[in-house]
Coordinates of C-alpha atoms in Angstrom, one line a residue:
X1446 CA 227.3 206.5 241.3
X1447 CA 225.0 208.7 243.6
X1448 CA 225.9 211.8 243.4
X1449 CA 224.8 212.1 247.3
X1450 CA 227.8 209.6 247.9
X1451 CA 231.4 210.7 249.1
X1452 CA 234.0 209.7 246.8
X1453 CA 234.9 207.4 249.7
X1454 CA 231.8 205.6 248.8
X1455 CA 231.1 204.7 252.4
X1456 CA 228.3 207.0 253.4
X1457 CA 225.6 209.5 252.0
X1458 CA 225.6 213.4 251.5
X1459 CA 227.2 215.3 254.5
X1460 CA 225.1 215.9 257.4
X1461 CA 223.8 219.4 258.6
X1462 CA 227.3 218.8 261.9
X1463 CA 229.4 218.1 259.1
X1464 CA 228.8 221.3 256.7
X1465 CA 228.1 224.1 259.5
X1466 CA 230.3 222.9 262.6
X1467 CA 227.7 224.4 265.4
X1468 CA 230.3 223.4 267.9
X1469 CA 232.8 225.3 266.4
X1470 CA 230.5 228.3 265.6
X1471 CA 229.9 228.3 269.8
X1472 CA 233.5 228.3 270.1
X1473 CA 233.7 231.4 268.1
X1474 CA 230.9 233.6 269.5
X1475 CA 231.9 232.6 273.0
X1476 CA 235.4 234.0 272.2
X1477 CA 234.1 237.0 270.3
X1478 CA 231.8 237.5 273.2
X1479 CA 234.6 237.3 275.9
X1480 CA 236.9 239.8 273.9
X1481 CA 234.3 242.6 273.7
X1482 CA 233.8 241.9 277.6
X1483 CA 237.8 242.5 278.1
X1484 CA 238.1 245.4 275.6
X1485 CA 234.5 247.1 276.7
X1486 CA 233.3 246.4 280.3
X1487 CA 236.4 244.8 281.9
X1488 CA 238.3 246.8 280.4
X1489 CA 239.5 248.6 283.7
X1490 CA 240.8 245.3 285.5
X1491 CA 243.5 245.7 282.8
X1492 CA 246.6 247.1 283.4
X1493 CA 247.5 250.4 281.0
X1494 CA 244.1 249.9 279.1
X1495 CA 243.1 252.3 276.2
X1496 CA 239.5 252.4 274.6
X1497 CA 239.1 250.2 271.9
X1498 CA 238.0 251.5 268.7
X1499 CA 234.9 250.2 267.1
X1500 CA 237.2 249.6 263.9
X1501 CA 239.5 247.7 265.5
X1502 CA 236.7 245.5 267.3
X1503 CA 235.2 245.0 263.7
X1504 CA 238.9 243.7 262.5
X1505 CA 238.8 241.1 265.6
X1506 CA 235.4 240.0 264.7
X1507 CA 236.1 239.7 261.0
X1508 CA 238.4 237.9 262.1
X1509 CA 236.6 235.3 263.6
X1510 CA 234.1 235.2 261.0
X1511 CA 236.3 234.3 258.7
X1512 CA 237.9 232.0 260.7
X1513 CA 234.2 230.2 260.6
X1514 CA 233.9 230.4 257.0
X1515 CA 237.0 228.6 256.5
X1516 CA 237.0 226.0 259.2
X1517 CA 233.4 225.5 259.9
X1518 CA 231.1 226.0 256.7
X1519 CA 231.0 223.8 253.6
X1520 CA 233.9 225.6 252.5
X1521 CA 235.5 223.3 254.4
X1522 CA 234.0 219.9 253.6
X1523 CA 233.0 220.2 250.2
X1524 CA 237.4 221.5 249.7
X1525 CA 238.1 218.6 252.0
X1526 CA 236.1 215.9 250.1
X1527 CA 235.2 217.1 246.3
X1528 CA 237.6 220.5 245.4
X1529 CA 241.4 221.0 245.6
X1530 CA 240.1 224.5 244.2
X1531 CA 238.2 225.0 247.4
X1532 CA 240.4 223.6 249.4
X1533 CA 243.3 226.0 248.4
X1534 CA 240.3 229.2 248.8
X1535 CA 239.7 227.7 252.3
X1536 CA 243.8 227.3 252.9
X1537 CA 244.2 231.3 251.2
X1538 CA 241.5 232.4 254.1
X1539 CA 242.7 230.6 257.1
X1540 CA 246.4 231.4 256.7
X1541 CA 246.6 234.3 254.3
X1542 CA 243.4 236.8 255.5
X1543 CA 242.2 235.6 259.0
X1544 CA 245.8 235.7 260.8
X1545 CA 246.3 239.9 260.3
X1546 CA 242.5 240.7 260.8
X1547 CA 242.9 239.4 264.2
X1548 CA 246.3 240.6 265.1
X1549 CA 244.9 244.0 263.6
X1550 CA 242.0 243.9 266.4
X1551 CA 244.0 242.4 269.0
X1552 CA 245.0 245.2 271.0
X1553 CA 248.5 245.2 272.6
X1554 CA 247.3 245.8 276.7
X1555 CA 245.3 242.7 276.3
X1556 CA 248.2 240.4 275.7
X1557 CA 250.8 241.4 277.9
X1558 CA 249.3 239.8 280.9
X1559 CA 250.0 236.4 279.5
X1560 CA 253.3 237.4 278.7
X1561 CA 254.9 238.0 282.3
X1562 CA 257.9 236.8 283.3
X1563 CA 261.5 236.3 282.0
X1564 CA 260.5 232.6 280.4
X1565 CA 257.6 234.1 278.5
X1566 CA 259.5 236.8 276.9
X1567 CA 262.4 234.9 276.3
X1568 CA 260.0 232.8 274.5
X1569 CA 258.0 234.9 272.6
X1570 CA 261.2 237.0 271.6
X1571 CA 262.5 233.7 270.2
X1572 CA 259.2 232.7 268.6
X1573 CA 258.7 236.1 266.5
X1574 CA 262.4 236.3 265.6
X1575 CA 261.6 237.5 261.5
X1576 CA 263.9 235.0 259.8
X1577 CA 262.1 231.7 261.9
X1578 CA 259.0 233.2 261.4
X1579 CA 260.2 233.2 257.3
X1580 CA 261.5 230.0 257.1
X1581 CA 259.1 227.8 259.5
X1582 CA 255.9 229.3 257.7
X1583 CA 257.0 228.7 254.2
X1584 CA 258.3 225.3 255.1
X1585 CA 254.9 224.5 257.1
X1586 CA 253.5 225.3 253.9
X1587 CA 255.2 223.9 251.2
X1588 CA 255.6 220.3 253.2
X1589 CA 251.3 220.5 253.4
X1590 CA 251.0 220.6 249.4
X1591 CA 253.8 217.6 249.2
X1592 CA 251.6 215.2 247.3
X1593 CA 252.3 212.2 249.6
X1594 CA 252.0 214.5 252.6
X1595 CA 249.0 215.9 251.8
X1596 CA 247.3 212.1 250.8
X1597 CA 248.6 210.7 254.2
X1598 CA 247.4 214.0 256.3
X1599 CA 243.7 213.7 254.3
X1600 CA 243.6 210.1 255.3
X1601 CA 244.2 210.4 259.4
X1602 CA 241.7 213.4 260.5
X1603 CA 244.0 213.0 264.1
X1604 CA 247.5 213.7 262.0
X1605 CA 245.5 216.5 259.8
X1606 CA 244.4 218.1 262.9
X1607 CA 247.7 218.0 264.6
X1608 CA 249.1 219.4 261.1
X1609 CA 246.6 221.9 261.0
X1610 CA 247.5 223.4 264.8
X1611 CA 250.5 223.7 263.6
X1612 CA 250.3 225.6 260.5
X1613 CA 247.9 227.8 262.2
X1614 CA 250.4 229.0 265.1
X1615 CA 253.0 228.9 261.9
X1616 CA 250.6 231.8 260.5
X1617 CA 250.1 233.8 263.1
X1618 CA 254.3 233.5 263.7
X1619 CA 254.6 234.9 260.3
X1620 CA 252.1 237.6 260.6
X1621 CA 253.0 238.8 264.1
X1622 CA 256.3 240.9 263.0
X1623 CA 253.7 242.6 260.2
X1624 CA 250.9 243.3 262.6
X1625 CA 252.4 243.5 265.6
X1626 CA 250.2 244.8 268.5
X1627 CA 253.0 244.6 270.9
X1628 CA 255.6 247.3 270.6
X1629 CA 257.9 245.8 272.6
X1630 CA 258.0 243.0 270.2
X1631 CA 257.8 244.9 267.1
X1632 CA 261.8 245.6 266.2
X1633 CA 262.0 245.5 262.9
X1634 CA 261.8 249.1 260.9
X1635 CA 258.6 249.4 258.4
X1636 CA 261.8 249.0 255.7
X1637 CA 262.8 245.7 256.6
X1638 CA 259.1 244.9 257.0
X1639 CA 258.0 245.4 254.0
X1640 CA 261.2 243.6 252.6
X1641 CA 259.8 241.0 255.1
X1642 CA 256.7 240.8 253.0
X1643 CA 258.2 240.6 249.4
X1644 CA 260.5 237.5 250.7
X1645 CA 257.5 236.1 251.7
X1646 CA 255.7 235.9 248.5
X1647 CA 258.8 234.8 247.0
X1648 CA 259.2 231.6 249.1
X1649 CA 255.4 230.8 248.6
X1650 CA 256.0 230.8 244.7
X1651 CA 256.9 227.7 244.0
X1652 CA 254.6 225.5 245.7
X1653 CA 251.4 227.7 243.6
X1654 CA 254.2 227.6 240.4
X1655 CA 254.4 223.3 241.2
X1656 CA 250.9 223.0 241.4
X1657 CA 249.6 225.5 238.2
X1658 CA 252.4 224.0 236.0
X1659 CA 251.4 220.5 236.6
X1660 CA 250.6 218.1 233.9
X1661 CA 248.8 215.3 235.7
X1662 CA 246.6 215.2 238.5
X1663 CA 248.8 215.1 241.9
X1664 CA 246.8 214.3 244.8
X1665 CA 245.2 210.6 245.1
X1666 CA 242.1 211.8 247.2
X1667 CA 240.8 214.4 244.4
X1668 CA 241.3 212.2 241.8
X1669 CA 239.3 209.6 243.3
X1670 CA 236.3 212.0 243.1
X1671 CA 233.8 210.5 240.7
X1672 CA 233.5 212.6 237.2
X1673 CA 230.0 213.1 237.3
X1674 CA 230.7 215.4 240.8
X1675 CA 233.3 217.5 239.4
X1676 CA 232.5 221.1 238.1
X1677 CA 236.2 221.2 236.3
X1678 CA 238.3 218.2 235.1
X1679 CA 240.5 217.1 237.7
X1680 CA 244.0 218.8 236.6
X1681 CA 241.9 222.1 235.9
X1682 CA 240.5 222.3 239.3
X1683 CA 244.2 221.6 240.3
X1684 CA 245.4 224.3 238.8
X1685 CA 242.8 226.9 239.7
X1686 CA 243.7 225.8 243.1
X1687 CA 246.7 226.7 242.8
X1688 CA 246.2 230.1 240.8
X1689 CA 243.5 230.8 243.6
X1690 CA 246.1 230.4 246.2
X1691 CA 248.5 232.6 244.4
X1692 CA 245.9 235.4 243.1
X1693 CA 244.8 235.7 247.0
X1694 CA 248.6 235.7 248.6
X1695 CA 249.5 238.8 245.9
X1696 CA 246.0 240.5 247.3
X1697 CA 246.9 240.1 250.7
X1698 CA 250.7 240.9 250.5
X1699 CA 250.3 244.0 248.2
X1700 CA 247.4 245.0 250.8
X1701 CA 250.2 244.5 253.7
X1702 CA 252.9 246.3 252.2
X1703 CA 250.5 249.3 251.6
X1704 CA 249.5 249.2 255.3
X1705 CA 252.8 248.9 256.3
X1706 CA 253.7 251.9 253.8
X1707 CA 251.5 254.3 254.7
X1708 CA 251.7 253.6 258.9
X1709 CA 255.5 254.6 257.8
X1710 CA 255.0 257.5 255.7
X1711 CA 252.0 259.1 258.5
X1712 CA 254.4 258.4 261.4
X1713 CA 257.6 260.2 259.3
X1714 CA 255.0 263.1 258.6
X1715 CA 254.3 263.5 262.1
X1716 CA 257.6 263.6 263.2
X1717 CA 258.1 266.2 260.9
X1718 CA 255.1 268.3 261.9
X1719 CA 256.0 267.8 265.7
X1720 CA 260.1 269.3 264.9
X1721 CA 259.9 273.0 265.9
X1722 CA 260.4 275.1 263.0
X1723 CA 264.1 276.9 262.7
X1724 CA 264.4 280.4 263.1
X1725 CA 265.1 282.4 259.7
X1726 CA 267.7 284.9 260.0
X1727 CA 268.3 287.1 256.7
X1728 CA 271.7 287.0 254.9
X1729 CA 273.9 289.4 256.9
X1730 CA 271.8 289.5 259.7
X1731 CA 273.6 290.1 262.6
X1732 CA 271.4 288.1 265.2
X1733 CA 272.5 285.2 262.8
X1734 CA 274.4 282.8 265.5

């Protein structure tokens, strides 16, 4: 077969649209472009705005560029066509690392405008709750890497897309009581956060364990992909998908209970440096009270 083929066999090597998404790459500047206008120039139309630091701005556009990499270069169509490896490094980045980079340079007086009203924080209150967050993330997740699920999603690009909305609003859910730019919103204590975190990783062990610890290829698309176009056997690229996906979630977890440790441990120092210092009064003193 030509190797300039898809494995569908119905038309030749990927065009220049297909690999680098220019469309989506507009998307993304025109966002980044309109963020720096609200956190820089309009900044002052904004009720309660702060100046934005330059290393939170960086976060928002790393963000984004990541967000590119994993949606709109040939990450994506060479994981969606040839790799399940890939395709779990394209999954780690849009779910795992993008999420917190923009929550991190999102900053809090930005989006509280869209938030007004009772109804909206009624929702959103319901929508971060920690435990939903937990379960509908995970669930999102481990339904995706179903083997029948994941054929039938890879063969309808409109139910894959749909999927795909979801299990990015899913993401940002799960991230949002980690990296929460609204204090308002943010209720639970850096202790039950980081306890937050370590369920997390638990829940996301066994689809990684499932995948790693399987003996025969699982997913019909990837193993239609000819020989000749494969850098690993099928099952091996399978299972360095799935250690991929688990190497990058311990990364990113350990990495977000480390922020979240140290935010706790600076703000307990500074509460101890703000208490005024007690008096001393010597042993027998008589101004002692």
């Amino acid at each position: 077969m030509d190797p300039t083929m898809s494995h569908g066999g119905h038309e030749t090597g990927p065009t220049f649209a297909a690999l680098w998404s220019p469309g989506f790459l507009l998307l993304l500047i025109v966002v980044g472009v309109l963020y720096t206008l609200a956190v820089g120039r309009w900044r002052k139309d904004f009720a309660d705005s702060e100046p934005v630091a330059l290393k939170q701005k960086l976060w928002f556009w790393l963000g984004l560029a990541l967000w590119y990499a994993a949606e709109g270069s040939p990450l994506s169509y060479y994981g969606h066509h040839y790799f399940f490896s890939v395709h779990m490094f394209q999954q780690s980045i849009l779910y795992l690392v993008m999420p917190p980079c923009l929550l991190l340079g999102l900053p809090g007086w930005l989006l509280r405008p869209a938030l007004k009203g009772e109804t909206a924080k009624r929702v959103m209150r319901f929508l971060t709750n920690p435990l939903l967050s937990l379960f509908l993330f995970n669930f999102i997740f481990s339904m995706y890497h179903i083997p029948m699920i994941m054929d039938a999603l890879m063969a309808n690009a409109a139910a894959l897309f749909v999927y795909k909305i979801f299990f990015l609003l899913a993401a940002f859910q799960m991230w949002f009581p980690v990296f929460c730019p609204l204090p308002e919103y943010n209720t639970m204590s850096e202790m039950k956060r980081m306890a937050y975190i370590f369920v997390n990783g638990i829940l996301l062990t066994p689809a990684c364990a499932l995948i790693i610890f399987a003996r025969d290829p699982m997913y019909a698309m990837y193993s239609a992909v000819p020989e000749q176009l494969l850098l690993l056997p099928m099952l091996d690229d399978q299972q360095l998908g799935g250690v991929i996906m688990k190497i990058v979630q311990e990364i990113v977890y350990g990495m977000a209970l480390g922020f979240t440790f140290f935010r706790w441990y600076r703000r307990e120092r500074k509460q101890d440096d703000e208490l005024p210092d007690e008096p001393y009064f010597p042993a027998g003193s008589a101004n002692r009270a």
